[in-house]
PDB file of C-alpha atoms in Angstrom:
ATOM      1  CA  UNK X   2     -15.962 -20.269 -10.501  1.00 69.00           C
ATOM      2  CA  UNK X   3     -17.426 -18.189  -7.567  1.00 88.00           C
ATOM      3  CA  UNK X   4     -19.879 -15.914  -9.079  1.00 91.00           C
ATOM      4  CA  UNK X   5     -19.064 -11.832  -9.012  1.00 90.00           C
ATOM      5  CA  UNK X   6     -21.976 -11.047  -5.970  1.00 94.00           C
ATOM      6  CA  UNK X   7     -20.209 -13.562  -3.380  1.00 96.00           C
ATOM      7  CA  UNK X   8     -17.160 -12.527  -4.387  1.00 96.00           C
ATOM      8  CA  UNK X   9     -18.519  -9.106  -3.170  1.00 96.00           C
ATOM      9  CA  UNK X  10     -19.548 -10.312  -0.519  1.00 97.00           C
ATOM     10  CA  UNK X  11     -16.720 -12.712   0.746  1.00 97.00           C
ATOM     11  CA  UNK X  12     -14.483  -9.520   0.338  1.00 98.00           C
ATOM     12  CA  UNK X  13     -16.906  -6.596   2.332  1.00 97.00           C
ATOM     13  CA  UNK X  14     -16.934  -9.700   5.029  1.00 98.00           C
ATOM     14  CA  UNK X  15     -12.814  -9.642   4.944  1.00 98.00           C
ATOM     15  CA  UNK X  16     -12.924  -5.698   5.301  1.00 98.00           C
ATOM     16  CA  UNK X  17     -14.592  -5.902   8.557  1.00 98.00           C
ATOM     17  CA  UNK X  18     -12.362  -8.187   9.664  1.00 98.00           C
ATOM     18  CA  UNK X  19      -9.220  -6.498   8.405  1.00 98.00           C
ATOM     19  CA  UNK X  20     -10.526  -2.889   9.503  1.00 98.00           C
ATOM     20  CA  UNK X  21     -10.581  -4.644  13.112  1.00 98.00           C
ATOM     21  CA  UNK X  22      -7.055  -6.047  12.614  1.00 98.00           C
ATOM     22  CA  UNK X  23      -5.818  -2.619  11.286  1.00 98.00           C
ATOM     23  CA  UNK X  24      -6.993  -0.846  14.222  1.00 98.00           C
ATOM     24  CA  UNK X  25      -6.161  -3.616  17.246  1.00 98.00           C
ATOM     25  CA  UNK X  26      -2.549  -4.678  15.887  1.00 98.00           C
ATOM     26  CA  UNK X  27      -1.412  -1.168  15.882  1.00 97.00           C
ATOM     27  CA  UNK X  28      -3.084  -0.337  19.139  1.00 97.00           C
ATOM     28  CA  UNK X  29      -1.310  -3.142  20.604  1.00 97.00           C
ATOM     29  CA  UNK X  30       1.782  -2.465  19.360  1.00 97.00           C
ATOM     30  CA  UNK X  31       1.556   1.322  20.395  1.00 96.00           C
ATOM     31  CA  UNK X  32       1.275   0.144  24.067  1.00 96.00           C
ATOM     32  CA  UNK X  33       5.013  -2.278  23.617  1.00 95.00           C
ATOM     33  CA  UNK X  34       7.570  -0.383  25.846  1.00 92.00           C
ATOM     34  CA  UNK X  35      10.739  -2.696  25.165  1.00 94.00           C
ATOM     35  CA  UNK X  36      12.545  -2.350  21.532  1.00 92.00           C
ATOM     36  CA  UNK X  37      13.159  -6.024  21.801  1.00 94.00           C
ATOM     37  CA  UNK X  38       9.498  -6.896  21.960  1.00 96.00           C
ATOM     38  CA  UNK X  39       8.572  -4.366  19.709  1.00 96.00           C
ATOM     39  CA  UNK X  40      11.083  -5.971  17.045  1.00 95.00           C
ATOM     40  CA  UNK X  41       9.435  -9.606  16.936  1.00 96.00           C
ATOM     41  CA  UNK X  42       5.906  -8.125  16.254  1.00 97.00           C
ATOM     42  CA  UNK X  43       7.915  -6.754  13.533  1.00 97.00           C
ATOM     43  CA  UNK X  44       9.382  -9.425  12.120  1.00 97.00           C
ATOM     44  CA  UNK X  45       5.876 -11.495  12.798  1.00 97.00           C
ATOM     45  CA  UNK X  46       4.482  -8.740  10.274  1.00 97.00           C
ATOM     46  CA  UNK X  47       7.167  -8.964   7.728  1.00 98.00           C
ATOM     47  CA  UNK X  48       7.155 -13.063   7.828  1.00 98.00           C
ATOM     48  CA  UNK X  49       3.239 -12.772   7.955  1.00 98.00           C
ATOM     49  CA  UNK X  50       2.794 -10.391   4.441  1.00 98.00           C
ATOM     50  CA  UNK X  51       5.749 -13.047   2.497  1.00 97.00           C
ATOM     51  CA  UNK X  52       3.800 -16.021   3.078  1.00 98.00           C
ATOM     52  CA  UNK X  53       0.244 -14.041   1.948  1.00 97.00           C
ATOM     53  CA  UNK X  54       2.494 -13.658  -1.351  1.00 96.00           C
ATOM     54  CA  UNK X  55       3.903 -17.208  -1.663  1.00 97.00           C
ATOM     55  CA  UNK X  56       0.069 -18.462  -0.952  1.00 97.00           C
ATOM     56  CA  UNK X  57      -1.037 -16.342  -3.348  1.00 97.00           C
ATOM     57  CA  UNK X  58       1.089 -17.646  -5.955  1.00 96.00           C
ATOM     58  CA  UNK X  59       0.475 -20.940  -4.653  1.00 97.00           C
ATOM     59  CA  UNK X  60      -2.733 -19.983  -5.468  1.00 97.00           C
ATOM     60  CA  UNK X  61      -2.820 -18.229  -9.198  1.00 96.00           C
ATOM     61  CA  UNK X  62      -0.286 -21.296 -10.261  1.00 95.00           C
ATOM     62  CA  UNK X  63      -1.836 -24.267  -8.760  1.00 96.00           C
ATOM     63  CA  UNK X  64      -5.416 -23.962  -7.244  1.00 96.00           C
ATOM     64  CA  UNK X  65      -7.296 -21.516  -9.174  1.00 96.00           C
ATOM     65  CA  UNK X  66      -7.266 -23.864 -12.699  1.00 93.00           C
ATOM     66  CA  UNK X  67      -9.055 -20.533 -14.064  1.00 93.00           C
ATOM     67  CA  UNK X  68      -6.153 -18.650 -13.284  1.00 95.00           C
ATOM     68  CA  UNK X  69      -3.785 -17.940 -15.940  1.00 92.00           C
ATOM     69  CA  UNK X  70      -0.039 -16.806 -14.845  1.00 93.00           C
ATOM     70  CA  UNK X  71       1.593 -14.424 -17.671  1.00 95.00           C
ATOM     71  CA  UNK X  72       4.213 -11.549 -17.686  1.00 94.00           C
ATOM     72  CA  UNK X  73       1.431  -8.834 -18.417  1.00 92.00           C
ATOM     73  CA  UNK X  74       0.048  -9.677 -15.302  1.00 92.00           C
ATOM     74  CA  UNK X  75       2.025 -10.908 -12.537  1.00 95.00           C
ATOM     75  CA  UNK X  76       5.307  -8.845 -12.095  1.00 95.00           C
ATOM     76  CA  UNK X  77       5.278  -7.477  -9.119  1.00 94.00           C
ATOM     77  CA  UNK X  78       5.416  -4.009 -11.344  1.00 95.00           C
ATOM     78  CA  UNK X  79       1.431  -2.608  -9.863  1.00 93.00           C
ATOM     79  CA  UNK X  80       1.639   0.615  -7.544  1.00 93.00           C
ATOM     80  CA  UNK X  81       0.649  -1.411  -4.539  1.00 95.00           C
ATOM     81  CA  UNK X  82       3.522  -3.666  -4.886  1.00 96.00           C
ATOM     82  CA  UNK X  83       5.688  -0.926  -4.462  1.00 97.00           C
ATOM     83  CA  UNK X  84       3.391  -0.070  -1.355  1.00 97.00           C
ATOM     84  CA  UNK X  85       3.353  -3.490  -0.228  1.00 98.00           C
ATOM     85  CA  UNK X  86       7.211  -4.110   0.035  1.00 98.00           C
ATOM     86  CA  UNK X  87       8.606  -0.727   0.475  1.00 98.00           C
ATOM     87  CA  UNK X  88       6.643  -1.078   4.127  1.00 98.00           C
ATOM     88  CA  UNK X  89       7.734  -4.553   4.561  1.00 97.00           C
ATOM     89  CA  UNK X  90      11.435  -3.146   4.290  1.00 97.00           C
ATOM     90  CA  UNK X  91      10.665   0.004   6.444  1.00 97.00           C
ATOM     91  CA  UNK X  92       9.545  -2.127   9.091  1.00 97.00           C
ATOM     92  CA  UNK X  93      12.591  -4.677   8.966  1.00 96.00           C
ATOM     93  CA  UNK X  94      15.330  -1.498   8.520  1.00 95.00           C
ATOM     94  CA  UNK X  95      13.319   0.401  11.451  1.00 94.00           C
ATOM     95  CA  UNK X  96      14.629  -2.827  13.648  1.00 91.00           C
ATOM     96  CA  UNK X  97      17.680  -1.744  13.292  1.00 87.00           C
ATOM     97  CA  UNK X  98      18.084   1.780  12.433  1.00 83.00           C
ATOM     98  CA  UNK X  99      21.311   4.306  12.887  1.00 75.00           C
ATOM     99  CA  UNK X 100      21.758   7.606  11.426  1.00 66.00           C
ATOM    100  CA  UNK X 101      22.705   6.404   8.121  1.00 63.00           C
ATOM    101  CA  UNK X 102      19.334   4.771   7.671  1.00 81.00           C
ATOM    102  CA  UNK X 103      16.868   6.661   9.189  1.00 88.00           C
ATOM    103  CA  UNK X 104      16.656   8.915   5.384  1.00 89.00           C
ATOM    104  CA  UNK X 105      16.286   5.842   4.031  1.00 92.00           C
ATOM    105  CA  UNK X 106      13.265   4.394   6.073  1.00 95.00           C
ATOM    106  CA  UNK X 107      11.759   7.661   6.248  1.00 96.00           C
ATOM    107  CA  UNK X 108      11.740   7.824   2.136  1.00 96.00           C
ATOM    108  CA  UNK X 109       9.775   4.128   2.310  1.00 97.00           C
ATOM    109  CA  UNK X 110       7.677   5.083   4.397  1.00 97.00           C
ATOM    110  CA  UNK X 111       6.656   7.810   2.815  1.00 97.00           C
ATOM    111  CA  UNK X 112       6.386   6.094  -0.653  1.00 97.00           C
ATOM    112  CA  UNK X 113       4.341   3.306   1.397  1.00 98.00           C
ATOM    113  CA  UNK X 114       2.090   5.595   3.531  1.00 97.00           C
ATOM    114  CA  UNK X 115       1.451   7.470   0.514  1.00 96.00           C
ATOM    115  CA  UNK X 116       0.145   4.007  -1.511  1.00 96.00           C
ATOM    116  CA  UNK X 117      -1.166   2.633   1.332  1.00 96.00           C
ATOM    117  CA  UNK X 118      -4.384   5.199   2.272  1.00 95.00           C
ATOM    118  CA  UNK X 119      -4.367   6.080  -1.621  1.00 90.00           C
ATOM    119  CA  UNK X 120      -3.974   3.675  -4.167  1.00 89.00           C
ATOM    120  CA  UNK X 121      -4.537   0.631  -1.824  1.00 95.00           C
ATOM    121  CA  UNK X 122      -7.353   2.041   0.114  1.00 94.00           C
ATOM    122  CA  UNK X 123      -8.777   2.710  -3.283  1.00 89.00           C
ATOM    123  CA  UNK X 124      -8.494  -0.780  -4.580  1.00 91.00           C
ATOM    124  CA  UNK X 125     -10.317  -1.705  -1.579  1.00 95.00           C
ATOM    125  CA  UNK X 126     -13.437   0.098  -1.721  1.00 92.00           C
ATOM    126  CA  UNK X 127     -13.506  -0.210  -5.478  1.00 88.00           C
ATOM    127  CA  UNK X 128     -12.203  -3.601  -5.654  1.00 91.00           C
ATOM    128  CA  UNK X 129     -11.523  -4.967  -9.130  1.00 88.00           C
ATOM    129  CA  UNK X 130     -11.838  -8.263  -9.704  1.00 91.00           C
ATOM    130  CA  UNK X 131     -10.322  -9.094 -12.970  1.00 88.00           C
ATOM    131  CA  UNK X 132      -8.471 -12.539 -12.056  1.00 91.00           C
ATOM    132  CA  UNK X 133      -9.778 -13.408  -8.833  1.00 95.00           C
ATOM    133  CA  UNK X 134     -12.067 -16.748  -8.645  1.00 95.00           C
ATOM    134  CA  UNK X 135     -12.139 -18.525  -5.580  1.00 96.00           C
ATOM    135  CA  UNK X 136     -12.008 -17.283  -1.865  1.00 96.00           C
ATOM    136  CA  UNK X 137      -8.006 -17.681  -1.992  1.00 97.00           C
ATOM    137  CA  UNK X 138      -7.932 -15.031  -4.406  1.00 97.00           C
ATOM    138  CA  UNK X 139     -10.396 -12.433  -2.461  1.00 97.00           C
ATOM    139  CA  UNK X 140      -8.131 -12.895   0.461  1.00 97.00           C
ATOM    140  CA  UNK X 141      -4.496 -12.366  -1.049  1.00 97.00           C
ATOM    141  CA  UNK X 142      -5.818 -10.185  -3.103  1.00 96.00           C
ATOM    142  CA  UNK X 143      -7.328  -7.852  -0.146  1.00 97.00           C
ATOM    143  CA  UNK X 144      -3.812  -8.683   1.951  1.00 98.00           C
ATOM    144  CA  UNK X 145      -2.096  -7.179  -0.602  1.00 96.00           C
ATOM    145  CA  UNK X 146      -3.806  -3.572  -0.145  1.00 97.00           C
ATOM    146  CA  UNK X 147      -4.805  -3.989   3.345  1.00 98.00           C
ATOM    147  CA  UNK X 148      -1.450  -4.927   4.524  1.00 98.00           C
ATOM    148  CA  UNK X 149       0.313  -1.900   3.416  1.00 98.00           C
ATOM    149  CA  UNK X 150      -2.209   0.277   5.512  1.00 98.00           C
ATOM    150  CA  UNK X 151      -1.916  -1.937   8.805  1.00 98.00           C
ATOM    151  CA  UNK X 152       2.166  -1.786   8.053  1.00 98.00           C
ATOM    152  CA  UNK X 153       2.151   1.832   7.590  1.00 98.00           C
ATOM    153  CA  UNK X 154       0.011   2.007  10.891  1.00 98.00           C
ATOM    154  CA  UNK X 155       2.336  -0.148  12.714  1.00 98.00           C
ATOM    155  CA  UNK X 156       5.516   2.889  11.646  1.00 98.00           C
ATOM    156  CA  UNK X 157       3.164   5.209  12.706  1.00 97.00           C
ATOM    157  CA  UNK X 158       1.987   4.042  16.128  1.00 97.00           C
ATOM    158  CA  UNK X 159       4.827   1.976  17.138  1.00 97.00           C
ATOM    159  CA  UNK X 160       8.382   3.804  15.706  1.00 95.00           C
ATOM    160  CA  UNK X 161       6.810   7.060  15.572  1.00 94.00           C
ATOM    161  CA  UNK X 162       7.273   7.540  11.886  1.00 96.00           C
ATOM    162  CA  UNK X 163       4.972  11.080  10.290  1.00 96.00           C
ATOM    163  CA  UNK X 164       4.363  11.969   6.779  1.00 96.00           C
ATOM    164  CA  UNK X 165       5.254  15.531   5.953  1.00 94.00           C
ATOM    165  CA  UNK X 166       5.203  17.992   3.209  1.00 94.00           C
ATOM    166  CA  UNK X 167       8.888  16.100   1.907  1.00 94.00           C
ATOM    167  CA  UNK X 168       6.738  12.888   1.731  1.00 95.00           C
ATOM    168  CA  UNK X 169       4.537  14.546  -0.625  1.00 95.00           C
ATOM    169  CA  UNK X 170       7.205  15.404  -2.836  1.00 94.00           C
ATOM    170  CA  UNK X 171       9.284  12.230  -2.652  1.00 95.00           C
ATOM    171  CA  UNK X 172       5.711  10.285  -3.716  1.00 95.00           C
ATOM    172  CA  UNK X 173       5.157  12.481  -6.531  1.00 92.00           C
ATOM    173  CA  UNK X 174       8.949  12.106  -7.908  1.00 93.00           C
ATOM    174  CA  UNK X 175       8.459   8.585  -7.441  1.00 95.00           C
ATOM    175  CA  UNK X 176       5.157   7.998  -8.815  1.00 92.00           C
ATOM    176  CA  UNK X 177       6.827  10.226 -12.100  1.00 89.00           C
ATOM    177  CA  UNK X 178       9.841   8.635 -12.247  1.00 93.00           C
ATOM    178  CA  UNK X 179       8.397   4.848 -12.213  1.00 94.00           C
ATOM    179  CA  UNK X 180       6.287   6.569 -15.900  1.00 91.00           C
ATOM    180  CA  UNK X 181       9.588   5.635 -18.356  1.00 93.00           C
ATOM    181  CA  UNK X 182      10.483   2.185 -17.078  1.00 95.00           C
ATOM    182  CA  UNK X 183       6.991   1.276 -16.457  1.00 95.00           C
ATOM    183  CA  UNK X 184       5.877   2.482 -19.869  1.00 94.00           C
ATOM    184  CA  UNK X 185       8.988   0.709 -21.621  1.00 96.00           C
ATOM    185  CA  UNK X 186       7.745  -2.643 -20.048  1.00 96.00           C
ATOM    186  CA  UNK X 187       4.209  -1.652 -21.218  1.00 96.00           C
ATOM    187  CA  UNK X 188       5.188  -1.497 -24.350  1.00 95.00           C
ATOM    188  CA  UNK X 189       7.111  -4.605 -24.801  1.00 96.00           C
ATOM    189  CA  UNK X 190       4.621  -6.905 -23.259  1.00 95.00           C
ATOM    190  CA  UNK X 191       1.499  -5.847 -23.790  1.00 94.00           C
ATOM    191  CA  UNK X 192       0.448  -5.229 -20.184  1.00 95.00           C
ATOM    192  CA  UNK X 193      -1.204  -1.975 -18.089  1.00 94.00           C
ATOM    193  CA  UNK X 194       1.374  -1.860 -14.828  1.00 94.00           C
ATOM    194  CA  UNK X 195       0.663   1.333 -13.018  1.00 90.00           C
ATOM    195  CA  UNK X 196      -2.596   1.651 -15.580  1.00 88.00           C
ATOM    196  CA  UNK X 197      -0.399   3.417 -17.813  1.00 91.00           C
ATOM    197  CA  UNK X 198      -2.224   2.164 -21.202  1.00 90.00           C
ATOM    198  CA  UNK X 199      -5.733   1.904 -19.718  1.00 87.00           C
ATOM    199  CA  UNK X 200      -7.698   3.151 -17.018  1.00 81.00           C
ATOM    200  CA  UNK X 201      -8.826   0.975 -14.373  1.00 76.00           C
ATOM    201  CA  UNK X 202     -12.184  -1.350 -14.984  1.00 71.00           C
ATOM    202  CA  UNK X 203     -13.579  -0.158 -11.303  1.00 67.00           C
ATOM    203  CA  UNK X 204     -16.560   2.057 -10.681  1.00 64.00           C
ATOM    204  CA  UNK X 205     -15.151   5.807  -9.275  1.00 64.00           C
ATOM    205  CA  UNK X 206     -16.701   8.471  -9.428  1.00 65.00           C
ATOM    206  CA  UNK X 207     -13.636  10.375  -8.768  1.00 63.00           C
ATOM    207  CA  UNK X 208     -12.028   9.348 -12.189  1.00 68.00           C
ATOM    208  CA  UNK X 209     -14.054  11.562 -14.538  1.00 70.00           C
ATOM    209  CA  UNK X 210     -12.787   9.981 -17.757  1.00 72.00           C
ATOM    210  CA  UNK X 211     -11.469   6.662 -18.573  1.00 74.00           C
ATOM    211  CA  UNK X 212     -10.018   7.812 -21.965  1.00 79.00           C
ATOM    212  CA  UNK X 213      -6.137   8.018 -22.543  1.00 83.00           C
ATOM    213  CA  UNK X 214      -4.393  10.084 -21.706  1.00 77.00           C
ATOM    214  CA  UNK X 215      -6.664  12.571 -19.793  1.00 79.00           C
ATOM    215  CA  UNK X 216      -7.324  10.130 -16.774  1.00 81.00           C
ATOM    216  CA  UNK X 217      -3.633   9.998 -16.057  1.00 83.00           C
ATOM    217  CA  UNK X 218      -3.714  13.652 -15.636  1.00 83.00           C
ATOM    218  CA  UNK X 219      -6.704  13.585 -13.377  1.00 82.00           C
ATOM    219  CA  UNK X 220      -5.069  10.767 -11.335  1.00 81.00           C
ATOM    220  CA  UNK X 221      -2.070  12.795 -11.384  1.00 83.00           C
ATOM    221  CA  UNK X 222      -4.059  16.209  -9.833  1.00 84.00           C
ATOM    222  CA  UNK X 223      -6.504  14.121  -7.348  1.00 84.00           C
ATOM    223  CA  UNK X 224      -3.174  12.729  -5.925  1.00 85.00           C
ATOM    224  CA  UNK X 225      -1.409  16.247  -5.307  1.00 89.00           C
ATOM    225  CA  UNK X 226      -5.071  17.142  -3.349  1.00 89.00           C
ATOM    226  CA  UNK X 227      -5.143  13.586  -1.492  1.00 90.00           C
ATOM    227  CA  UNK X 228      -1.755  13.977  -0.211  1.00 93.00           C
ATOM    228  CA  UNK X 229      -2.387  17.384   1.267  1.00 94.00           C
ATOM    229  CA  UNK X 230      -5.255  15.692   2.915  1.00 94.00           C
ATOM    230  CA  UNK X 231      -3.345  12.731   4.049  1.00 94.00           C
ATOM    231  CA  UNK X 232      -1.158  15.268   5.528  1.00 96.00           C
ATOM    232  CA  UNK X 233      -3.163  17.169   8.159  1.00 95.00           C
ATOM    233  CA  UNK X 234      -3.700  14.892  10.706  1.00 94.00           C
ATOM    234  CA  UNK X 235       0.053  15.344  10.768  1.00 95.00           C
ATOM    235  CA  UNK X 236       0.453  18.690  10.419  1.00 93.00           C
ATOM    236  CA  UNK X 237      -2.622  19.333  13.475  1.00 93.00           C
ATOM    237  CA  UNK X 238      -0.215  16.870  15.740  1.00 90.00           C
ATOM    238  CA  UNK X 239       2.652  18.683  14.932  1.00 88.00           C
ATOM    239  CA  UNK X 240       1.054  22.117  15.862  1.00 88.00           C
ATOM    240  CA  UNK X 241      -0.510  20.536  19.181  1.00 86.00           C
ATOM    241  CA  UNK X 242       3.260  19.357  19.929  1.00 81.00           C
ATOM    242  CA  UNK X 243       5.462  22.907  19.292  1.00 80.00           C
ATOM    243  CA  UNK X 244       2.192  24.239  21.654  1.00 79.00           C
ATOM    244  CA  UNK X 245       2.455  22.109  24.155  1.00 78.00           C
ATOM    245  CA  UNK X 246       6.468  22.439  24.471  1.00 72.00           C
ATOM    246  CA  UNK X 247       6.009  25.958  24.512  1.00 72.00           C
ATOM    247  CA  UNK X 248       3.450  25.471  27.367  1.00 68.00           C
ATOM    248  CA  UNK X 249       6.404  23.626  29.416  1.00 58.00           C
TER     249      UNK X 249
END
């Protein structure tokens, strides 16, 4: 077992690395003129994030012998899952989107954008880690957030996808609406998916109180004021646009 100050380490190490991916990939991809080419860095993406999730399985079931699989704490039933592949199916319906789809896209994307720079970007600079042991496990574990940022990046920059004032919304009904099933599967198994039942063992000074259910409710507010904030860089392009067609 790796002790808990390289495991810090190994993971700040990864976050450089992954803040340079997040910024080149999307970069790159922003540059692609031809649909086609755009497409197959696509679908290098999507086949990129499945096999971080089959190693990391690979990983919790046969090479970390500390590791422990159970239902409490392996469904894929954690915000950031929903994150994770709601992008991964953005990206592959973006590839080959008509009218009918575009609603649909633009709904995972918001969902995905709306995980990715809070809940994910969270669990990276507060990184929890309850289960991880070995250098395997820093890595999938850090894919898992850090991939839903660099996929919502890749919408952004490459298929011109925006969060809006709708995408608040649509999180918020989502987040709310994931409480009852969520809860029901708490209940039944014991576990904390979506840290229903307890708060989550990392050190933020944002959550003021760890004690149930008063946290929920300050996640709950912080999120309404995050989104707004995720939502200006939008809202300042979107001004800068209507000026500059008026200009013309």
């Amino acid at each position: 077992m790796i002790s808990q100050d390289i495991l810090l380490k190994q993971h700040n190490m990864f976050s450089i690395v992954m803040l340079i991916v997040c910024i080149a990939i999307p970069y790159f991809g922003y540059h692609l003129k031809k649909q086609k080419t755009k497409n197959i860095f696509s679908f290098f993406l999507i086949s990129f994030a499945i096999i971080q999730e089959i190693l990391d399985y690979i990983n919790r079931i046969f090479i970390d012998n500390l590791y422990f699989l159970s239902w409490d704490q392996d469904l894929p039933f954690h915000l950031c899952h929903f994150g994770f592949y709601f992008s991964l199916v953005a990206i592959f319906l973006k590839c080959y989107e008509n009218n009918i789809s575009s609603k649909r896209i633009q709904y995972l994307f918001d969902i995905s954008f709306a995980i990715g720079f809070s809940g994910a970007l969270q669990g990276i600079l507060t990184v929890d880690f309850t289960g991880i042991n070995n250098t395997l496990g820093v890595i999938t574990a850090h894919l898992q957030h850090s991939l839903i940022i660099l996929n919502s990046l890749w919408l952004i920059f490459v298929y011109k996808m925006k969060f809006s004032i709708k995408g608040i919304f649509n999180f918020l009904i989502f987040i709310n609406i994931l409480i009852l099933p969520l809860g029901l599967i708490n209940y039944f198994l014991g576990s904390n998916y979506l840290y229903l039942c307890e708060a989550p063992l990392v050190d933020n000074p944002l959550l003021i109180t760890s004690e149930w259910p008063y946290y929920i409710l300050i996640i709950d507010f912080l999120a309404v004021v995050y989104l707004y904030i995720l939502y200006i860089p939008f809202m300042i392009y979107n001004k800068v646009k209507i000026k500059n067609e008026i200009k013309v």
